[in-house]
Short mmCIF file of C-alpha atoms in Angstrom, two decimals:
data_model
loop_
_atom_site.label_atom_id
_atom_site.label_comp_id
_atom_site.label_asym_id
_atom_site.label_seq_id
_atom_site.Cartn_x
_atom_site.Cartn_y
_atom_site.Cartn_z
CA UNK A 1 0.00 0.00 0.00
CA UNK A 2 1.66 3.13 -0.99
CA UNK A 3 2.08 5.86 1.52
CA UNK A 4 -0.18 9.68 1.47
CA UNK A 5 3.15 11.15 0.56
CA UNK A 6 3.84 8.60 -2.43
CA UNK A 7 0.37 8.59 -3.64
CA UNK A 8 0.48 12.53 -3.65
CA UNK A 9 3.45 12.40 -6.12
CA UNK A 10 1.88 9.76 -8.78
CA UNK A 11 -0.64 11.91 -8.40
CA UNK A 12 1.18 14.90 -9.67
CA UNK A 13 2.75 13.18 -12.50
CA UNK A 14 1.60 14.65 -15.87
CA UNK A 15 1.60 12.86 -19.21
CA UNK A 16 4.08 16.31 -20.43
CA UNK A 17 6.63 14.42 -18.83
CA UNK A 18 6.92 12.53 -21.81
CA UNK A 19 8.45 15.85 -23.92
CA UNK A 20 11.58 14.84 -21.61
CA UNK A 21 11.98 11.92 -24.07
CA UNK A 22 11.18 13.86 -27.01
CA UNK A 23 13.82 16.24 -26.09
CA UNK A 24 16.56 13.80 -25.92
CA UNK A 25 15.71 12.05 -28.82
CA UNK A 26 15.72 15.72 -30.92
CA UNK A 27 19.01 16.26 -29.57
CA UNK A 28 20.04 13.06 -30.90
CA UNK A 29 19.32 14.50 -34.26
CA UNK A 30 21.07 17.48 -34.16
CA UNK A 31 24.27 15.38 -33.35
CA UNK A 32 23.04 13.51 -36.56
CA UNK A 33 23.30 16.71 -38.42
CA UNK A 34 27.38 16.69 -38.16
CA UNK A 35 27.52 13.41 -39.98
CA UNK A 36 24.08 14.21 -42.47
CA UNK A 37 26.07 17.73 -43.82
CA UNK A 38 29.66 17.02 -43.14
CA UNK A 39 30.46 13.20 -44.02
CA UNK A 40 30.53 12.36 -47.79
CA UNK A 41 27.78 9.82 -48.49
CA UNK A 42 27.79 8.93 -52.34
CA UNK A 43 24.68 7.33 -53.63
CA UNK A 44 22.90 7.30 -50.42
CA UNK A 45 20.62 10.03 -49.14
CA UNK A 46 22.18 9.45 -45.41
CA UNK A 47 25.33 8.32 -44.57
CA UNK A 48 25.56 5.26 -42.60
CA UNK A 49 28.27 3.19 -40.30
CA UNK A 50 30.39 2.57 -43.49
CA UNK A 51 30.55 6.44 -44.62
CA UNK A 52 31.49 7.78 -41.23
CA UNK A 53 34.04 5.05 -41.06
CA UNK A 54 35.84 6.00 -43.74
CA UNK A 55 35.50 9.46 -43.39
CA UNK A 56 36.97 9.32 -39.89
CA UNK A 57 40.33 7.17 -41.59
CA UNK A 58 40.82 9.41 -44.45
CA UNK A 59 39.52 12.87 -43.08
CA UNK A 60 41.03 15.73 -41.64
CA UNK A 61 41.24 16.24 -38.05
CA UNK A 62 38.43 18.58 -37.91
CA UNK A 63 36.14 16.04 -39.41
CA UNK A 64 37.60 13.57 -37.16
CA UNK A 65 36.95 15.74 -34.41
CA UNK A 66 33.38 16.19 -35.60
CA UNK A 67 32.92 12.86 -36.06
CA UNK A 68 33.68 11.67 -32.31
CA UNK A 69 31.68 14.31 -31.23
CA UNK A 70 28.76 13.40 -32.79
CA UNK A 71 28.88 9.95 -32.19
CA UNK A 72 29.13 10.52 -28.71
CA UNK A 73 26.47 12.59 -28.11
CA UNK A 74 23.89 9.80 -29.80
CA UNK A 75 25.36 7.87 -28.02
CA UNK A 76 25.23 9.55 -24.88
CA UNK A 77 21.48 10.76 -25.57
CA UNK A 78 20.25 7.50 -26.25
CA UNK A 79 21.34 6.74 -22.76
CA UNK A 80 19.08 9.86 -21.60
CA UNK A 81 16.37 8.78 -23.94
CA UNK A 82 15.66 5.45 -22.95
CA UNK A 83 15.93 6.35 -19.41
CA UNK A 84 13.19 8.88 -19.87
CA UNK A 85 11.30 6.76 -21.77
CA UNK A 86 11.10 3.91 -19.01
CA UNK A 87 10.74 6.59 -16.41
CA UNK A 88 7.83 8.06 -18.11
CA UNK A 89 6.06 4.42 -19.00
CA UNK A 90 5.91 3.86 -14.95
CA UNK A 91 4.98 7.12 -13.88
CA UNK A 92 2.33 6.63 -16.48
CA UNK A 93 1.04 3.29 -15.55
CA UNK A 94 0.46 4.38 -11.87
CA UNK A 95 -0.66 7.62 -12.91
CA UNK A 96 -3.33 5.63 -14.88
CA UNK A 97 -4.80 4.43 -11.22
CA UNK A 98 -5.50 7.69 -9.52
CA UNK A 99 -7.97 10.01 -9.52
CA UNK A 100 -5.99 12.26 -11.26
CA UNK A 101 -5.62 10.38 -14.75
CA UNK A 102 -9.50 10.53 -14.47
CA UNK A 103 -10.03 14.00 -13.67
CA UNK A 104 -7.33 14.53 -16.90
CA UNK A 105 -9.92 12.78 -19.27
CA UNK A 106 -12.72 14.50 -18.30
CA UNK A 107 -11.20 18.36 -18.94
CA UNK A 108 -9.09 20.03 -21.88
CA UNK A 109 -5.94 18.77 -20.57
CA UNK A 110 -7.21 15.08 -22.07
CA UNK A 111 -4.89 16.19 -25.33
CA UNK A 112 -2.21 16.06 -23.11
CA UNK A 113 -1.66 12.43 -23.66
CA UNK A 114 -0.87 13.44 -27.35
CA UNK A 115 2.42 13.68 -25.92
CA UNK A 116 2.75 9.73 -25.40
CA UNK A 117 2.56 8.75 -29.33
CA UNK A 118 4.68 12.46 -29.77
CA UNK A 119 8.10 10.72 -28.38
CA UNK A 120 7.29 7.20 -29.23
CA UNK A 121 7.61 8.58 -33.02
CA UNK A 122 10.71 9.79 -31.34
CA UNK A 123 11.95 7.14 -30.13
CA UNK A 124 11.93 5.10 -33.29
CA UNK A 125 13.22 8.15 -35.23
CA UNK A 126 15.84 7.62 -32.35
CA UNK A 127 16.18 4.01 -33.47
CA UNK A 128 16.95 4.76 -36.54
CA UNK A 129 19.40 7.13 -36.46
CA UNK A 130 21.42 5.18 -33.86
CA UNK A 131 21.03 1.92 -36.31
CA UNK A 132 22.56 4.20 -39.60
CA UNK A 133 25.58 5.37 -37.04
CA UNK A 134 26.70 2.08 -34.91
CA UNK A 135 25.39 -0.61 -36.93
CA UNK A 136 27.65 -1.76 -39.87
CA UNK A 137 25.61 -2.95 -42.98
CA UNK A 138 22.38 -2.11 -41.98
CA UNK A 139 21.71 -0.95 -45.41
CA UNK A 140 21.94 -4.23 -47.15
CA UNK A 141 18.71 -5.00 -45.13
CA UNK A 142 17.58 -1.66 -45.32
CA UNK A 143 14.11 -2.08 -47.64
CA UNK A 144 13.08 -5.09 -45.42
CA UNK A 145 13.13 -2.54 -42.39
CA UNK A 146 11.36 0.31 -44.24
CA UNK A 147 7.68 -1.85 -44.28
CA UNK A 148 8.53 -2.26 -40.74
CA UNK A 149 9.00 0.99 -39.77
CA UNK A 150 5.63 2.06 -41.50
CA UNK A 151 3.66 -0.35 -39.76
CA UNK A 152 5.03 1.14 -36.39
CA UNK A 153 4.37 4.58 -37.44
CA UNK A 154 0.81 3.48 -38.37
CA UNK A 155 0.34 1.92 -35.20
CA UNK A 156 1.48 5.01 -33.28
CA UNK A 157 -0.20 7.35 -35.34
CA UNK A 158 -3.76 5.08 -34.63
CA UNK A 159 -2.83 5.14 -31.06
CA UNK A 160 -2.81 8.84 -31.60
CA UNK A 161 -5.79 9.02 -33.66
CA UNK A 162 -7.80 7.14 -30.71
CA UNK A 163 -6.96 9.80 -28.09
CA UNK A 164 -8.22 12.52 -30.08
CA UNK A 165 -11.08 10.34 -31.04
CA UNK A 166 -12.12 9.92 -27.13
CA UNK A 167 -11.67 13.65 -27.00
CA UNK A 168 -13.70 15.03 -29.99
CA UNK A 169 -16.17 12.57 -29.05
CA UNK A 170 -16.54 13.81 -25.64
CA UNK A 171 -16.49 17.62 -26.26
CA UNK A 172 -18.02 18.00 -29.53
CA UNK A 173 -21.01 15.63 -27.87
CA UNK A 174 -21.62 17.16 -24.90
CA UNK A 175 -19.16 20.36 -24.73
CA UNK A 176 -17.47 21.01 -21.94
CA UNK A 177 -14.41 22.30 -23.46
CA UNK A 178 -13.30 25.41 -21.11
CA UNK A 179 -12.24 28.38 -23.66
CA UNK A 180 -11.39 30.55 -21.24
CA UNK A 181 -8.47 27.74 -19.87
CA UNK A 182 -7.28 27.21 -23.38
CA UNK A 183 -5.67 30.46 -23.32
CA UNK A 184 -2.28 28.89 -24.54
CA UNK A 185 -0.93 26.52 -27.44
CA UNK A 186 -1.44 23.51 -25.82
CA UNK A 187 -4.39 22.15 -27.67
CA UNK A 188 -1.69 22.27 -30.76
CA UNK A 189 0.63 19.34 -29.22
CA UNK A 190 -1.65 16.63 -30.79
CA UNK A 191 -0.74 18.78 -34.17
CA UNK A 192 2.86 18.43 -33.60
CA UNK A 193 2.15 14.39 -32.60
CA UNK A 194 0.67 14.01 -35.77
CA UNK A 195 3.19 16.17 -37.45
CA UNK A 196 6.39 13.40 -36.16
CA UNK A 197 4.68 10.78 -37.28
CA UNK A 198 4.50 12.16 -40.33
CA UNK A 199 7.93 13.07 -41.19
CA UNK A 200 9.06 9.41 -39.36
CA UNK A 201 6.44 8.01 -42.22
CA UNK A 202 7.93 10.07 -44.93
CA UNK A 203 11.66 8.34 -44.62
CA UNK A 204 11.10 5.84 -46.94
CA UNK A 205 9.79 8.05 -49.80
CA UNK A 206 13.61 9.78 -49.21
CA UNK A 207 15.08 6.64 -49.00
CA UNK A 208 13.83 3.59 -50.56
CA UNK A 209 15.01 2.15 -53.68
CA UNK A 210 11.47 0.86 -54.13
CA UNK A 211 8.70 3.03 -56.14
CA UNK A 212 5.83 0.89 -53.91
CA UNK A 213 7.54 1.51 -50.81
CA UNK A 214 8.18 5.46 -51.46
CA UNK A 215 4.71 5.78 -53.00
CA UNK A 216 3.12 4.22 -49.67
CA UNK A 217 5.33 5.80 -47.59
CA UNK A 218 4.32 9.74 -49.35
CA UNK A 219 0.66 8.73 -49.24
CA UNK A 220 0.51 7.59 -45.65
CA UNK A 221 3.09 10.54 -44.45
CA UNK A 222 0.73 12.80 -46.20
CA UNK A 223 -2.47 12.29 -44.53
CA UNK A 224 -0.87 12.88 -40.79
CA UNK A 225 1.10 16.46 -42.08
CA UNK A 226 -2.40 17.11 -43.62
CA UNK A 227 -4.39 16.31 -40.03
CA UNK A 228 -1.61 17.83 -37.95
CA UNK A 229 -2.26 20.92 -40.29
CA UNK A 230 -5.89 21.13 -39.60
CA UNK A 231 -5.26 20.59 -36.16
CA UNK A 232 -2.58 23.58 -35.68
CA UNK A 233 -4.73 26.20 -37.33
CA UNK A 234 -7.66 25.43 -35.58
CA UNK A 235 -6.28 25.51 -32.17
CA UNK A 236 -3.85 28.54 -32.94
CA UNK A 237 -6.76 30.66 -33.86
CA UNK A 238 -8.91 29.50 -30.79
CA UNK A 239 -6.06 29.73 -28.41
CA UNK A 240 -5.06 33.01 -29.45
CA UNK A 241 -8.42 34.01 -29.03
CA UNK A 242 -8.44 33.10 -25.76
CA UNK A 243 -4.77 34.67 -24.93
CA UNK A 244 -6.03 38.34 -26.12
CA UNK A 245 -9.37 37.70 -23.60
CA UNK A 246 -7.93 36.26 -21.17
CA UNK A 247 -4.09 36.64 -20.95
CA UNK A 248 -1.45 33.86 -21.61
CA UNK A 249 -1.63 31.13 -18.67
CA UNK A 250 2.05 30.96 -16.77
CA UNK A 251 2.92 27.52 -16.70
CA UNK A 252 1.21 26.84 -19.87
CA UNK A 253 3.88 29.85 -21.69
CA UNK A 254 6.57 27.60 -23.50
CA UNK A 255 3.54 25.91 -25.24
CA UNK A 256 3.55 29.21 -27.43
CA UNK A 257 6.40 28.35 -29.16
CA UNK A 258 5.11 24.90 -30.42
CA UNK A 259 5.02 25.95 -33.56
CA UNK A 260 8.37 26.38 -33.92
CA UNK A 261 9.03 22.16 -33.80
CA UNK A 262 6.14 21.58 -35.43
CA UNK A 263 7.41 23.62 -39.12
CA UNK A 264 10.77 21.59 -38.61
CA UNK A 265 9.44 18.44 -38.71
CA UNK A 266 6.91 19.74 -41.70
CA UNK A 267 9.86 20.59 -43.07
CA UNK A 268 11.38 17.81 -42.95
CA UNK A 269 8.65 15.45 -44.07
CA UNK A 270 7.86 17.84 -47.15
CA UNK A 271 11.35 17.43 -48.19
CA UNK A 272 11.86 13.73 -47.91
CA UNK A 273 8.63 13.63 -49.64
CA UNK A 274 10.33 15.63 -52.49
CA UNK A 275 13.02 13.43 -53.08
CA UNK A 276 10.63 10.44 -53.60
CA UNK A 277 8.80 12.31 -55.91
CA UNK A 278 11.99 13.27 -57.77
CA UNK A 279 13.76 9.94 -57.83
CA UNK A 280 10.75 7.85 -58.70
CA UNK A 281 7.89 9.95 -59.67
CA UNK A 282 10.00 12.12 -62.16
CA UNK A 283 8.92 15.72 -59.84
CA UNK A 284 11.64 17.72 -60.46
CA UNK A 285 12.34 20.99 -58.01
CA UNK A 286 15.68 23.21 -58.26
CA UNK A 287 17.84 24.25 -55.28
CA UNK A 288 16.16 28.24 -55.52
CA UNK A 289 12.49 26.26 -55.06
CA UNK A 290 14.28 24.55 -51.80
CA UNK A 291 15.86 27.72 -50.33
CA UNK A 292 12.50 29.30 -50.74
CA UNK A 293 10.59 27.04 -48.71
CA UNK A 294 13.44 26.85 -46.30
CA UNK A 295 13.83 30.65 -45.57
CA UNK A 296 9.95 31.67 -45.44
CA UNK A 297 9.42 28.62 -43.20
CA UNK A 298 12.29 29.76 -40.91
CA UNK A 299 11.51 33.51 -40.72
CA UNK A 300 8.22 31.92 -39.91
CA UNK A 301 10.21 30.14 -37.28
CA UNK A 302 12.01 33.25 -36.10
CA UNK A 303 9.09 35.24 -35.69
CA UNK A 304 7.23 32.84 -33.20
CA UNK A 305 10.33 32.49 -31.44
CA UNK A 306 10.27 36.47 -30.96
CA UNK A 307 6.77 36.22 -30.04
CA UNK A 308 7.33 33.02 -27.44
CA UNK A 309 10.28 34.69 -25.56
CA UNK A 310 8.84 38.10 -25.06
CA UNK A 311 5.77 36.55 -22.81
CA UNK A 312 8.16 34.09 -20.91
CA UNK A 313 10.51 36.84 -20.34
CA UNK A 314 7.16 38.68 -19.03
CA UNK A 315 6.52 35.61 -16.89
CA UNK A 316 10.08 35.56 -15.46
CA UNK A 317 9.32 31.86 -16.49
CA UNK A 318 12.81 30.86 -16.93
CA UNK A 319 13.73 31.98 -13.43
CA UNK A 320 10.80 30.01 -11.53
CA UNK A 321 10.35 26.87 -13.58
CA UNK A 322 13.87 26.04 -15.11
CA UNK A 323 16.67 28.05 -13.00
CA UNK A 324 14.08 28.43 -9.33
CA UNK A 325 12.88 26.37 -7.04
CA UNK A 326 9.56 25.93 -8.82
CA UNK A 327 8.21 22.86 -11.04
CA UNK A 328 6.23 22.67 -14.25
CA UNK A 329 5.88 19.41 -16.34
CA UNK A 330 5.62 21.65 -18.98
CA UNK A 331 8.79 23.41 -19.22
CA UNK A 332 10.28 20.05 -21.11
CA UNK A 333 8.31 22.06 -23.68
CA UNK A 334 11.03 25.04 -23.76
CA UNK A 335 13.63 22.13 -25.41
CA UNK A 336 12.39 21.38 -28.64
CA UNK A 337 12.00 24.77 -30.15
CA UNK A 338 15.59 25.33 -29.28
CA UNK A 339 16.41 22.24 -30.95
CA UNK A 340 13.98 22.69 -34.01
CA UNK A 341 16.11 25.39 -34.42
CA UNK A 342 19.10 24.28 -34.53
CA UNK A 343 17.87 21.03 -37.02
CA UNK A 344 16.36 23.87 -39.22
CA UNK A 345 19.28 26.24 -39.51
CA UNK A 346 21.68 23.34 -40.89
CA UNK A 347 19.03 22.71 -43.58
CA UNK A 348 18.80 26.07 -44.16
CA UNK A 349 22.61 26.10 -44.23
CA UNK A 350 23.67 22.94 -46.69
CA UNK A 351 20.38 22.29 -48.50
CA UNK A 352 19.40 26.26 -49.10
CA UNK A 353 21.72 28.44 -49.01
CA UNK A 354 25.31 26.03 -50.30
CA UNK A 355 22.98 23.47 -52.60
CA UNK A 356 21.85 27.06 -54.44
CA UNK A 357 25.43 28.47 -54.34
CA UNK A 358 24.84 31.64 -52.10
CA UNK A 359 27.15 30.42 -49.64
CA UNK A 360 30.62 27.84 -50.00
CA UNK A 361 30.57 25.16 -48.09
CA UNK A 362 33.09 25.67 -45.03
CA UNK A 363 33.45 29.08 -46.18
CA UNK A 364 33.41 32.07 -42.92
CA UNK A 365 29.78 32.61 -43.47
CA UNK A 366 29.21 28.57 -43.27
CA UNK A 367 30.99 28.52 -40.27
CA UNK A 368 29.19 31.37 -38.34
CA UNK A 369 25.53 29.88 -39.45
CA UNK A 370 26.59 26.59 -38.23
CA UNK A 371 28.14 28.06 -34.77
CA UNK A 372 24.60 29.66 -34.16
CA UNK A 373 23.20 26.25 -35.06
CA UNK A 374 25.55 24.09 -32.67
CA UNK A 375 25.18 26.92 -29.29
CA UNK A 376 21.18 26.17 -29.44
CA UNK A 377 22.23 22.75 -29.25
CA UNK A 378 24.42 23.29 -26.53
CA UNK A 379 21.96 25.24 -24.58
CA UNK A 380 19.21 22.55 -25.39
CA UNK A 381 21.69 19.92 -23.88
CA UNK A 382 22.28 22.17 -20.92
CA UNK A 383 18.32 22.64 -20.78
CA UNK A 384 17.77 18.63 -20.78
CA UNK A 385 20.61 18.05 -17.96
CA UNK A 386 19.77 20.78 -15.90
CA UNK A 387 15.41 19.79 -16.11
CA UNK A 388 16.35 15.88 -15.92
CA UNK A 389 18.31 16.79 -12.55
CA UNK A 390 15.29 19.11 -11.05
CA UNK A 391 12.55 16.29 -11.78
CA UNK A 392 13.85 13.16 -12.10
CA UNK A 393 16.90 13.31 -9.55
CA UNK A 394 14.55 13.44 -6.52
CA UNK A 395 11.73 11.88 -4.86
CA UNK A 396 9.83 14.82 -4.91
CA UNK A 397 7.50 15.35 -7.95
CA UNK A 398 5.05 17.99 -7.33
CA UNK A 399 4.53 20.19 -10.32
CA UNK A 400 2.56 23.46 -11.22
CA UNK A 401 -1.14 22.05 -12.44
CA UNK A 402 -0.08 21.67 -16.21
CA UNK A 403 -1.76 23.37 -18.62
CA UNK A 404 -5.08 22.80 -20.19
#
């Protein structure tokens, strides 16, 4: 029989928690970005055990440097990841016995469990970019794991689907959704859900050899961008209604730079989706088409993340809920805009402004783009570290009431 004291903190445990895996796992990929822009990968879209291999023998030391680096830190944050990720699945499972989890279901904060199926897309985004770095000729088997790696990404994205199904059900049937509470972004994290599985659906159409498998994977990628879509204007509009009525909600504040993830991933998908369409649908797109895209969607970017830190800076959020003594599930949701970022900038970098021959690769200006890329990252690693240690070192767990 648990005691008051431990029932009080399973009590307090919020489904958010779960961004603390989706954090490490996007930090993962902006390790991944070293070896995607910097190691030579002929023929393949990604470069894989083999490339970085031989890169590391023949390159120079600042490649080699790189290289170890990056490594590493995948390394390191699959460590971090998986950790969170069994952390969170038993915090969840008692959670799932209290009064609490009930309470959740029955209020707006029910779309918080949108952030379960958000890192499990994660996660085996995770998986994959740890099997391209570590394990050696994992693309000889490469197409077999591609069908596989759908049918996860279905099954996550219908896990998804089934939350939001219990919760249109139960509000558009008989209401109950509190407008005045929803005066944050928070209703747009099943968006962003939907948005990961997406671009984790989209990987084949980038990489498969296969017309079937790259024609499946931009069909089935394309209906979750196109939902997560829907989903993200709708709830912008409403909860920025709501903001101007009733004022931003405090612990809810890092929630307004959602957006900011959710384009990167977009992004992302919309691109690998390209590249299918190129290679086996004959779509053809030039590099000015690319840096297009890339630069309105990241002054797009820029400007939310303007927006976003002016109210937390308001708040003082940073100085109760990250650096202070106090404790929000939801500042987990301050890492992946930092990180987004980051991922965004070095496609910016290689595959806008260097693929259309504004900038040389390595040149001064590369190297100053890519420093502000790499000191988000190390800020979002600080970030992780620093939240990890304030809610997952201790025994205590009581949070600020997460927001709706």
């Amino acid at each position: 029989m648990p005691t008051p004291s431990a029932t009080r903190d399973v009590a307090s445990y919020s489904p958010l928690y779960f961004l603390s895996t989706l954090g490490s796992g996007g930090l993962m990929v902006t390790f991944f970005m070293f070896l995607m822009f910097w190691v030579p990968h002929p023929g393949r879209p990604v470069p894989i055990f083999e490339d970085i291999m031989s890169a590391f023998a023949g390159g120079a030391l600042p490649l080699k440097a790189a290289i170890v680096v990056a490594m590493l830190g995948i390394a390191g944050l699959t460590y971090l990841l998986i950790k969170s990720l069994i952390w969170n699945l038993r915090g969840l499972s008692a959670f799932k016995t209290t009064d609490a989890y009930a309470a959740l279901r029955a209020t707006n904060a029910e779309t918080q469990l949108m952030a379960i199926p958000l890192a499990l897309a994660m996660v085996v985004n995770g998986g994959f970019i740890v099997g391209l770095v570590f394990v050696p000729g994992l693309w000889t088997v490469v197409e077999f794991l591609f069908p596989l790696a759908m049918i996860a990404f279905v099954l996550i994205g219908g896990y998804g689907l089934m939350i939001m199904r219990d919760f249109f059900g139960r509000v558009l049937i008989n209401g109950g959704f509190d407008c005045a509470k929803n005066n944050s972004f928070a209703q747009v994290l099943p968006a962003f859900a939907f948005a990961m599985v997406g671009v984790g659906l989209a990987a084949p159409s980038a990489m498969s050899g296969s017309a079937m498998i790259a024609g499946l994977s931009f069909i089935l990628s394309s209906f979750f961008i196109v939902v997560a879509i829907l989903l993200a204007v709708a709830n912008v509009i409403l909860g920025l209604r709501s903001m101007m009525e009733n004022g931003a909600n405090t612990e809810s504040a890092p929630t307004l730079l959602i957006i900011v993830p959710m384009i990167t991933v977009i992004t992302i998908a919309w691109m690998r989706q390209n590249h299918g369409l190129h290679v086996h649908f004959d779509v053809h797109g030039g590099a000015g088409e690319t840096l297009s895209m890339l630069t309105t969607l990241l002054m797009v970017q820029l400007a939310v993340f303007a927006l976003g830190l002016t109210v937390l800076r308001r708040f003082g959020y940073v100085s109760k809920f990250v650096t202070g003594p106090e404790k929000s599930a939801g500042s987990y949701a301050l890492v992946c805009p930092g990180v987004a970022l980051s991922v965004m900038l070095h496609f910016w970098l290689n595959k806008g402004l260097v693929a259309s021959g504004l900038v040389d690769k390595f040149s001064l200006a590369y190297l100053l783009i890519s420093a502000v890329a790499i000191a988000l990252q190390v800020t979002m690693i600080w970030l992780v570290l620093k939240l990890n240690a304030k809610h997952m070192g201790g025994t205590d767990r009581q949070v600020a009431v997460p927001a709706e």
